[in-house]
PDB file of C-alpha atoms and ligand atoms in Angstrom:
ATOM      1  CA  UNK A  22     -94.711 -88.191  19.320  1.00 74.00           C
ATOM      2  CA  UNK A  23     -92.632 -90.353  16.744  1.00 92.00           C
ATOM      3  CA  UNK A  24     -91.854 -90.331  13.343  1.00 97.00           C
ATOM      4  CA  UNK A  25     -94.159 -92.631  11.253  1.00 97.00           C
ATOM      5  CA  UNK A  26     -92.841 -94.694   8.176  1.00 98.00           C
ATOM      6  CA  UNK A  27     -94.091 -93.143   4.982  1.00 98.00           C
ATOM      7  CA  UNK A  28     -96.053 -95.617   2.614  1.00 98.00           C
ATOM      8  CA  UNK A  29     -95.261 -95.774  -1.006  1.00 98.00           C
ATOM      9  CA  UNK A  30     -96.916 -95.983  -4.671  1.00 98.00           C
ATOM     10  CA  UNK A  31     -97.966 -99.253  -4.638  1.00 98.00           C
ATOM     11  CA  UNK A  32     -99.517 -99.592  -0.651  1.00 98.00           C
ATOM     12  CA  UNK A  33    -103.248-100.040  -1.302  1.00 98.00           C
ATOM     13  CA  UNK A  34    -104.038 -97.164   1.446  1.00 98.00           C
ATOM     14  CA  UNK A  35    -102.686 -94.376  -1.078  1.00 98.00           C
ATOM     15  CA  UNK A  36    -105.225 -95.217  -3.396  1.00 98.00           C
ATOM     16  CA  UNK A  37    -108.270 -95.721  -0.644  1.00 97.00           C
ATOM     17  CA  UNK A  38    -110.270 -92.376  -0.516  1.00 98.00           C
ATOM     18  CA  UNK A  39    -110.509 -91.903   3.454  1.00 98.00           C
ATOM     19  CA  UNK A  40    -113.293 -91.512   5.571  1.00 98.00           C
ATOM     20  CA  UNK A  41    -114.593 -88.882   7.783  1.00 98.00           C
ATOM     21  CA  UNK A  42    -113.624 -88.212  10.893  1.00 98.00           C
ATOM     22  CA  UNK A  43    -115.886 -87.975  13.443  1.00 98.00           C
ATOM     23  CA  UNK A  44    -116.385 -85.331  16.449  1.00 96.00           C
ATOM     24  CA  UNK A  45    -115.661 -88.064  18.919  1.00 97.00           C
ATOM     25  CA  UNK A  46    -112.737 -89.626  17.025  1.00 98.00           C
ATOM     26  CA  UNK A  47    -111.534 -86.245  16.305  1.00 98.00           C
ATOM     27  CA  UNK A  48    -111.226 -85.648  20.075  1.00 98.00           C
ATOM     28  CA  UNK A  49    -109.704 -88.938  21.167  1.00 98.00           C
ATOM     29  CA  UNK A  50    -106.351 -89.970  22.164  1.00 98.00           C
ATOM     30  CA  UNK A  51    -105.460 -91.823  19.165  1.00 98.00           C
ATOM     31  CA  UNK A  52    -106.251 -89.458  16.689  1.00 98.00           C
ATOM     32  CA  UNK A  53    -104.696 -86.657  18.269  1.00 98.00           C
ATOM     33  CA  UNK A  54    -101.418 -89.044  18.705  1.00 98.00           C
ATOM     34  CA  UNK A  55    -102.066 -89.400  14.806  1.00 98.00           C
ATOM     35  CA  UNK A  56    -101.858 -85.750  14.271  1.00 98.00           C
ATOM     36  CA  UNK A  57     -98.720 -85.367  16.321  1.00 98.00           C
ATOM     37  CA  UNK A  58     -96.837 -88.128  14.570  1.00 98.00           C
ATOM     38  CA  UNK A  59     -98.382 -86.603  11.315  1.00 98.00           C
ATOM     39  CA  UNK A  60     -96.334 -82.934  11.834  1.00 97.00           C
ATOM     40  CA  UNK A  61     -92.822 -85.165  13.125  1.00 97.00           C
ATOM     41  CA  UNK A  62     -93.246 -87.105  10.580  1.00 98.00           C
ATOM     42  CA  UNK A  63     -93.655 -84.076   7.519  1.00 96.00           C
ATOM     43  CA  UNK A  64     -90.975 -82.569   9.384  1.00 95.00           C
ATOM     44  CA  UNK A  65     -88.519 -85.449   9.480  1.00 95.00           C
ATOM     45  CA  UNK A  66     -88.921 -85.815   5.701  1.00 95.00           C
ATOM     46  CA  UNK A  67     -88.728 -82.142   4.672  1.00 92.00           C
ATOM     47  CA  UNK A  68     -92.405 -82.581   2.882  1.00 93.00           C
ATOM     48  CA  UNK A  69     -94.250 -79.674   1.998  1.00 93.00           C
ATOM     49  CA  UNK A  70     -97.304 -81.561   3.537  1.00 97.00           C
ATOM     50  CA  UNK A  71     -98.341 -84.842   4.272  1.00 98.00           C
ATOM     51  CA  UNK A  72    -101.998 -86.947   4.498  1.00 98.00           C
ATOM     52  CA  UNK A  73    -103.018 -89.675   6.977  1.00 98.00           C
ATOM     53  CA  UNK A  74    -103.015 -92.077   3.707  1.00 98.00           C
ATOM     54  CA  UNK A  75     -99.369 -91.607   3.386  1.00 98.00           C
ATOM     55  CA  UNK A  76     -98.882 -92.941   6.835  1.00 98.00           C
ATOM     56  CA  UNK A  77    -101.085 -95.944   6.267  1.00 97.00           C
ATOM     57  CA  UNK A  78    -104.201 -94.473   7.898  1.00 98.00           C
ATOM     58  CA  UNK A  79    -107.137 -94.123   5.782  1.00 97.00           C
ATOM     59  CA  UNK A  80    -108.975 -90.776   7.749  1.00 98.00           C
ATOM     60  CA  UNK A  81    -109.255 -87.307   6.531  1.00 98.00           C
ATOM     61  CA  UNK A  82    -106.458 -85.778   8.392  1.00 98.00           C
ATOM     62  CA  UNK A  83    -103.803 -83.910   6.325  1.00 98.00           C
ATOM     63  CA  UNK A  84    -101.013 -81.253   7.816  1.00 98.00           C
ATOM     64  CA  UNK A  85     -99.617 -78.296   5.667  1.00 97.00           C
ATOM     65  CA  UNK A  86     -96.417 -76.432   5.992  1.00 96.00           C
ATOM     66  CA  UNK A  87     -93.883 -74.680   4.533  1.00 90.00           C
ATOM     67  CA  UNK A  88     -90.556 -74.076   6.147  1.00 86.00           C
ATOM     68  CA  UNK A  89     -88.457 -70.967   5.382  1.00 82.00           C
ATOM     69  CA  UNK A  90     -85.584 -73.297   4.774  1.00 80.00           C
ATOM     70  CA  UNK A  91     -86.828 -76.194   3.312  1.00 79.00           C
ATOM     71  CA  UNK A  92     -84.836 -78.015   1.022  1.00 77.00           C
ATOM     72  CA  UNK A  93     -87.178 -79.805  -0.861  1.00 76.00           C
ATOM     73  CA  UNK A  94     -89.162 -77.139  -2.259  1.00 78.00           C
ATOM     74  CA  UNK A  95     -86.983 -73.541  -2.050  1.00 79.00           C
ATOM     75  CA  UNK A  96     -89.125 -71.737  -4.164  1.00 82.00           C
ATOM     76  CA  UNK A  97     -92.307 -72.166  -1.632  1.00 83.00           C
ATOM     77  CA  UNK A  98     -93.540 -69.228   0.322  1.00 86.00           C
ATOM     78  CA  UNK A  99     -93.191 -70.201   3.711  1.00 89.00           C
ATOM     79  CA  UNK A 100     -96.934 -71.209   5.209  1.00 93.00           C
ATOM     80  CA  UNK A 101     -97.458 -72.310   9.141  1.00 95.00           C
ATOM     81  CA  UNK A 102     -98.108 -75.945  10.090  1.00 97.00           C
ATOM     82  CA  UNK A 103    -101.759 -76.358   9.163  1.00 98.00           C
ATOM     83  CA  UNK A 104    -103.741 -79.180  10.470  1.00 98.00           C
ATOM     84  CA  UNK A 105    -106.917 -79.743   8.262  1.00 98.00           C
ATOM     85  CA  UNK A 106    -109.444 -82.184   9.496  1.00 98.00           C
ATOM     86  CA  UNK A 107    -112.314 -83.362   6.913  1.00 98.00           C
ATOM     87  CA  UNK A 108    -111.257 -81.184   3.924  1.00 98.00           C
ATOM     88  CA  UNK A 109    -113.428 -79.571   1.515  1.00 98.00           C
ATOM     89  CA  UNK A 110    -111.951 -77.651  -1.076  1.00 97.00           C
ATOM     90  CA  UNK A 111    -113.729 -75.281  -3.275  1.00 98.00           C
ATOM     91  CA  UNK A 112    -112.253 -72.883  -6.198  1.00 97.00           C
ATOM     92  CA  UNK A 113    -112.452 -69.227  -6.246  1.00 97.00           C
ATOM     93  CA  UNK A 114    -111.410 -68.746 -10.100  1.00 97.00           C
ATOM     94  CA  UNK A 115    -110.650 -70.313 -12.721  1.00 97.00           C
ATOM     95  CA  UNK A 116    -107.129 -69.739 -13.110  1.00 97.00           C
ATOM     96  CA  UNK A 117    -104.890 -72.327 -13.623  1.00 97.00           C
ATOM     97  CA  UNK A 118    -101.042 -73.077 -13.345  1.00 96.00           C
ATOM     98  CA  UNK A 119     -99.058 -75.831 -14.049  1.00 96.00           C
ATOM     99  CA  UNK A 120     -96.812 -77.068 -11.073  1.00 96.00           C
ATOM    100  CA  UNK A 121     -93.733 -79.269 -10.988  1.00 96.00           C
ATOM    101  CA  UNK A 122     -94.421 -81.742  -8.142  1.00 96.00           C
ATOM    102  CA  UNK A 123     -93.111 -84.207  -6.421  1.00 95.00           C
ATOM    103  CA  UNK A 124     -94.135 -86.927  -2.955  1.00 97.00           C
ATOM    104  CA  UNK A 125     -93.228 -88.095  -0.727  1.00 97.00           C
ATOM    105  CA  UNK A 126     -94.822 -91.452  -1.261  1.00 98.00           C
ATOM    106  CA  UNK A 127     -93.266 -91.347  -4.950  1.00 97.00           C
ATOM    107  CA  UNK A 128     -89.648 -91.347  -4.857  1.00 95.00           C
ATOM    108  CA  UNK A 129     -87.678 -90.140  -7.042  1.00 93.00           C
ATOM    109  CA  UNK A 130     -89.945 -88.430  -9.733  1.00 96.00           C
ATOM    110  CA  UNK A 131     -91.245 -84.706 -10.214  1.00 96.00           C
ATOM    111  CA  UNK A 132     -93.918 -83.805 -13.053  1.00 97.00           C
ATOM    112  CA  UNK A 133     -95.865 -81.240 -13.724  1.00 97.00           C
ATOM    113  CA  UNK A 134     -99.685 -80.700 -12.877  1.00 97.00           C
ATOM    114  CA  UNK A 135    -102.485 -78.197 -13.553  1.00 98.00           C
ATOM    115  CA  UNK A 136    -103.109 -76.524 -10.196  1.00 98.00           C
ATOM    116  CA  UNK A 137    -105.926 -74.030  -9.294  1.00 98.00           C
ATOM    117  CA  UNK A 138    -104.882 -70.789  -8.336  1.00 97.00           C
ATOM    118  CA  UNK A 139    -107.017 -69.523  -5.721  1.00 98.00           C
ATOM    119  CA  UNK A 140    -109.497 -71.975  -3.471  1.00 98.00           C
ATOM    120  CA  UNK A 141    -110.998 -72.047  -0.176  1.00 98.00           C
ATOM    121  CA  UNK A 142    -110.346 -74.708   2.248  1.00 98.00           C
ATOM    122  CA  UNK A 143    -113.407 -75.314   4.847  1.00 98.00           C
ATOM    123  CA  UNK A 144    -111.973 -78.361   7.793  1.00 98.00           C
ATOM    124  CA  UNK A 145    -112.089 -78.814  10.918  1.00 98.00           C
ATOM    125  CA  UNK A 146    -108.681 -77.772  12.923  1.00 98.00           C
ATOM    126  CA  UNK A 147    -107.531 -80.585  15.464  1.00 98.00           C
ATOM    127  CA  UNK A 148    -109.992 -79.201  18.259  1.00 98.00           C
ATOM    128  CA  UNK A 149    -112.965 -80.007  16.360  1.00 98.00           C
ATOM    129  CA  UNK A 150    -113.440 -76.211  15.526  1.00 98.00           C
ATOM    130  CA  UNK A 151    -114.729 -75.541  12.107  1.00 98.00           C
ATOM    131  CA  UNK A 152    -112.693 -73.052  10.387  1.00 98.00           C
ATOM    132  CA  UNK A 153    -111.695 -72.026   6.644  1.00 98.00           C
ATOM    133  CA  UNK A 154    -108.563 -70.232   5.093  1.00 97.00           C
ATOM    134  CA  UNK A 155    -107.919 -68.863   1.333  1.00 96.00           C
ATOM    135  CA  UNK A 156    -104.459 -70.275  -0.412  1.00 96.00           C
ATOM    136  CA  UNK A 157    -103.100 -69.193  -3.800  1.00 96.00           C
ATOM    137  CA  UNK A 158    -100.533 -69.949  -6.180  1.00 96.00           C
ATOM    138  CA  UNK A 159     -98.112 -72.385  -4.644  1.00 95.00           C
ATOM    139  CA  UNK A 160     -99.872 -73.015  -1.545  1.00 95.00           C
ATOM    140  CA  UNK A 161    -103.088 -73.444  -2.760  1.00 97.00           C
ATOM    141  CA  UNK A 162    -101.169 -75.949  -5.153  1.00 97.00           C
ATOM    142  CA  UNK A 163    -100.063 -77.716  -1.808  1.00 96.00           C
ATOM    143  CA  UNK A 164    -103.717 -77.970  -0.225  1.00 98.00           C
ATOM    144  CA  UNK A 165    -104.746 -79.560  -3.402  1.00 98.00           C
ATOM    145  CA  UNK A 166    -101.979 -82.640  -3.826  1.00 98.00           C
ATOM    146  CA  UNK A 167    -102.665 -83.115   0.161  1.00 98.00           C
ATOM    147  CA  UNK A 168    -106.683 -83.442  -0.449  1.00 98.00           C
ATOM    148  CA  UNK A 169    -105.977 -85.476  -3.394  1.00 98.00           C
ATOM    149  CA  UNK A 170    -104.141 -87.895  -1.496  1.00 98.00           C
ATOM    150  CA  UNK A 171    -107.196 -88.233   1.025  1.00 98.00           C
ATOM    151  CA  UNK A 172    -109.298 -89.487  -2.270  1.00 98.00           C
ATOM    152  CA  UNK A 173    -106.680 -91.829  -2.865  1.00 98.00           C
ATOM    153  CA  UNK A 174    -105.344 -89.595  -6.132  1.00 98.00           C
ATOM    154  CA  UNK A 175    -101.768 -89.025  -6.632  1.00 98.00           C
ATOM    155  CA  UNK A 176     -99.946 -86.256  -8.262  1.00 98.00           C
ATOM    156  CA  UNK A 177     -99.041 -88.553 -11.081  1.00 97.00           C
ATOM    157  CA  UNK A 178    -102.217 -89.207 -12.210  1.00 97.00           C
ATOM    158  CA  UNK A 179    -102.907 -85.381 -12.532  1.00 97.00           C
ATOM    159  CA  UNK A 180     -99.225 -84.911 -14.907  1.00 97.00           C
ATOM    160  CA  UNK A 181    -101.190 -83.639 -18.403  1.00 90.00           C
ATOM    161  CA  UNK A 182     -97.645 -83.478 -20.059  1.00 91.00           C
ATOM    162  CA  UNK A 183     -96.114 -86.830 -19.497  1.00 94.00           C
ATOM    163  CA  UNK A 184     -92.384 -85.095 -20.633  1.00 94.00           C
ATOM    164  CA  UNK A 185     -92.526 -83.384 -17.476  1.00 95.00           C
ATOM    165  CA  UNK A 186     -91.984 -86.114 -15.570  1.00 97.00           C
ATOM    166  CA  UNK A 187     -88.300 -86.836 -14.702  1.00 96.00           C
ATOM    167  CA  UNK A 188     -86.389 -87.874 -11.690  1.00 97.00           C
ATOM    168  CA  UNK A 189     -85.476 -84.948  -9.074  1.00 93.00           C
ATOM    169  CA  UNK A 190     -81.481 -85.413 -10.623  1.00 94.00           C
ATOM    170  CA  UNK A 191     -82.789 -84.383 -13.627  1.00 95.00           C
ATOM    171  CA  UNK A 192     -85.346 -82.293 -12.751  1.00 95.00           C
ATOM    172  CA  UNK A 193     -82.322 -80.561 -10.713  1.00 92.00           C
ATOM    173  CA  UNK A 194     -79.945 -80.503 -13.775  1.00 94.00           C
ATOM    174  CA  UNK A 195     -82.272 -79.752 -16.721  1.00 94.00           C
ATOM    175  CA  UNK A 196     -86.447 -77.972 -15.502  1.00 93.00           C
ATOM    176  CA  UNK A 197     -85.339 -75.997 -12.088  1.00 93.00           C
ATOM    177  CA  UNK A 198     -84.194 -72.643 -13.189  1.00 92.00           C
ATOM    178  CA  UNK A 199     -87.247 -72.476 -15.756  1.00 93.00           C
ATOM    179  CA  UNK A 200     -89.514 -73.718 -13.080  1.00 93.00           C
ATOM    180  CA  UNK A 201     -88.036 -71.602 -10.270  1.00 93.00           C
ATOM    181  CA  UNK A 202     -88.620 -68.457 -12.719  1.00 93.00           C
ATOM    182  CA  UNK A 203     -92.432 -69.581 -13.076  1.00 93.00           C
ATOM    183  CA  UNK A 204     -92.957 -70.281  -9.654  1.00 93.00           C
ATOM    184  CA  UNK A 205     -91.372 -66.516  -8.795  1.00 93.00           C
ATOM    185  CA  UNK A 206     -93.751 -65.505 -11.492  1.00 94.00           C
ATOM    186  CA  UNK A 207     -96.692 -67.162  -9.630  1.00 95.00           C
ATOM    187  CA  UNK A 208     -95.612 -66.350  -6.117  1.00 93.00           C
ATOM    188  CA  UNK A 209     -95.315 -62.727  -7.509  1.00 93.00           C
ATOM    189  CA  UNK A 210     -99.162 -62.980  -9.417  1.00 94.00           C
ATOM    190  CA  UNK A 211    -100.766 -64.897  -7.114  1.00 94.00           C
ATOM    191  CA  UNK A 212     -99.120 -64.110  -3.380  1.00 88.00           C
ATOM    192  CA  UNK A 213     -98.329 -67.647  -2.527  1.00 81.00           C
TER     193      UNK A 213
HETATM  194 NI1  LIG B  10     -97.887 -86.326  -1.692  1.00 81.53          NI
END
């Protein structure tokens, strides 16, 4: 297992929707090396998640996972490592929040996007097994910026208020204790 260098806006794979993974693929060596690299690699940089396209690899892999202690993202319920294999995302409701967000493959900046609150998530998990889980609030948030990175869609193209967007310094000094009470707010509504 190794740690993988993380691509960045501008690397023509982060804007490639990825392709299906196969059965066979799924099960070989060099996918399941993927995978492992994938979860070191989210780990190393204290993501919230991370998609094969932000390691330069254009296949419908993405890994979920919420530390108790993670720095990036304090506010997040914690959520176990989550390995999600040819996504498919479908919403239960229409309700709607607006999250500040930020990537790892965009340095720097946070902005807010228009999340749905409560979706399903059908995949495959690594061992080819087809299984399906239920996210809301934050989480569900997190599913959704990881499958939009496997259709080559960044957070920044989802920002509907462009004044949200600032740099994390700022984003530190001037939007986190308003955002930290609405993601309480949403952790507390929506139980993630
Ligand atoms: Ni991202």
């Amino acid at each position: 297992m190794s740690v993988r260098e993380i691509v960045e806006i501008g690397h023509p794979t982060l804007r490639r929707r990825a392709r299906e993974v196969s059965p066979e693929q799924l099960a070989s060596a060099e996918i399941q090396r993927l995978i492992d690299d994938m979860i070191d690699t989210k780990r190393a940089a204290h993501g919230a998640g991370l998609a094969a396209n932000q390691v330069g690899e254009a296949v419908r892999v993405a890994v979920v996972e919420v530390d108790p202690d993670n720095p990036r993202y304090p506010y997040k319920p914690p959520f176990p490592l989550t390995v999600v294999v040819n996504p498919e995302l479908e919403r239960l409701s229409d309700e709607q929040e607006a999250i500040d967000e930020g990537c790892l493959s965009v340095p720097g900046l946070r902005g807010a996007v228009p999340r749905w609150m409560e979706v399903r998530v059908s995949y495959l998990d690594r061992s080819g097994t087809p299984s399906s889980l239920s996210a809301s609030g934050l989480v569900a948030g997190s599913f959704q910026h990881e499958l939009d990175h496997l259709d080559g869609v960044l957070f920044l193209d989802r920002v509907s208020d462009r004044e949200s967007l600032s740099t994390w310094e700022q984003w530190e000094r001037l939007r986190r204790p308003e955002f930290e009470r609405r993601a309480r707010g949403i952790v507390e509504r929506y139980g993630g």
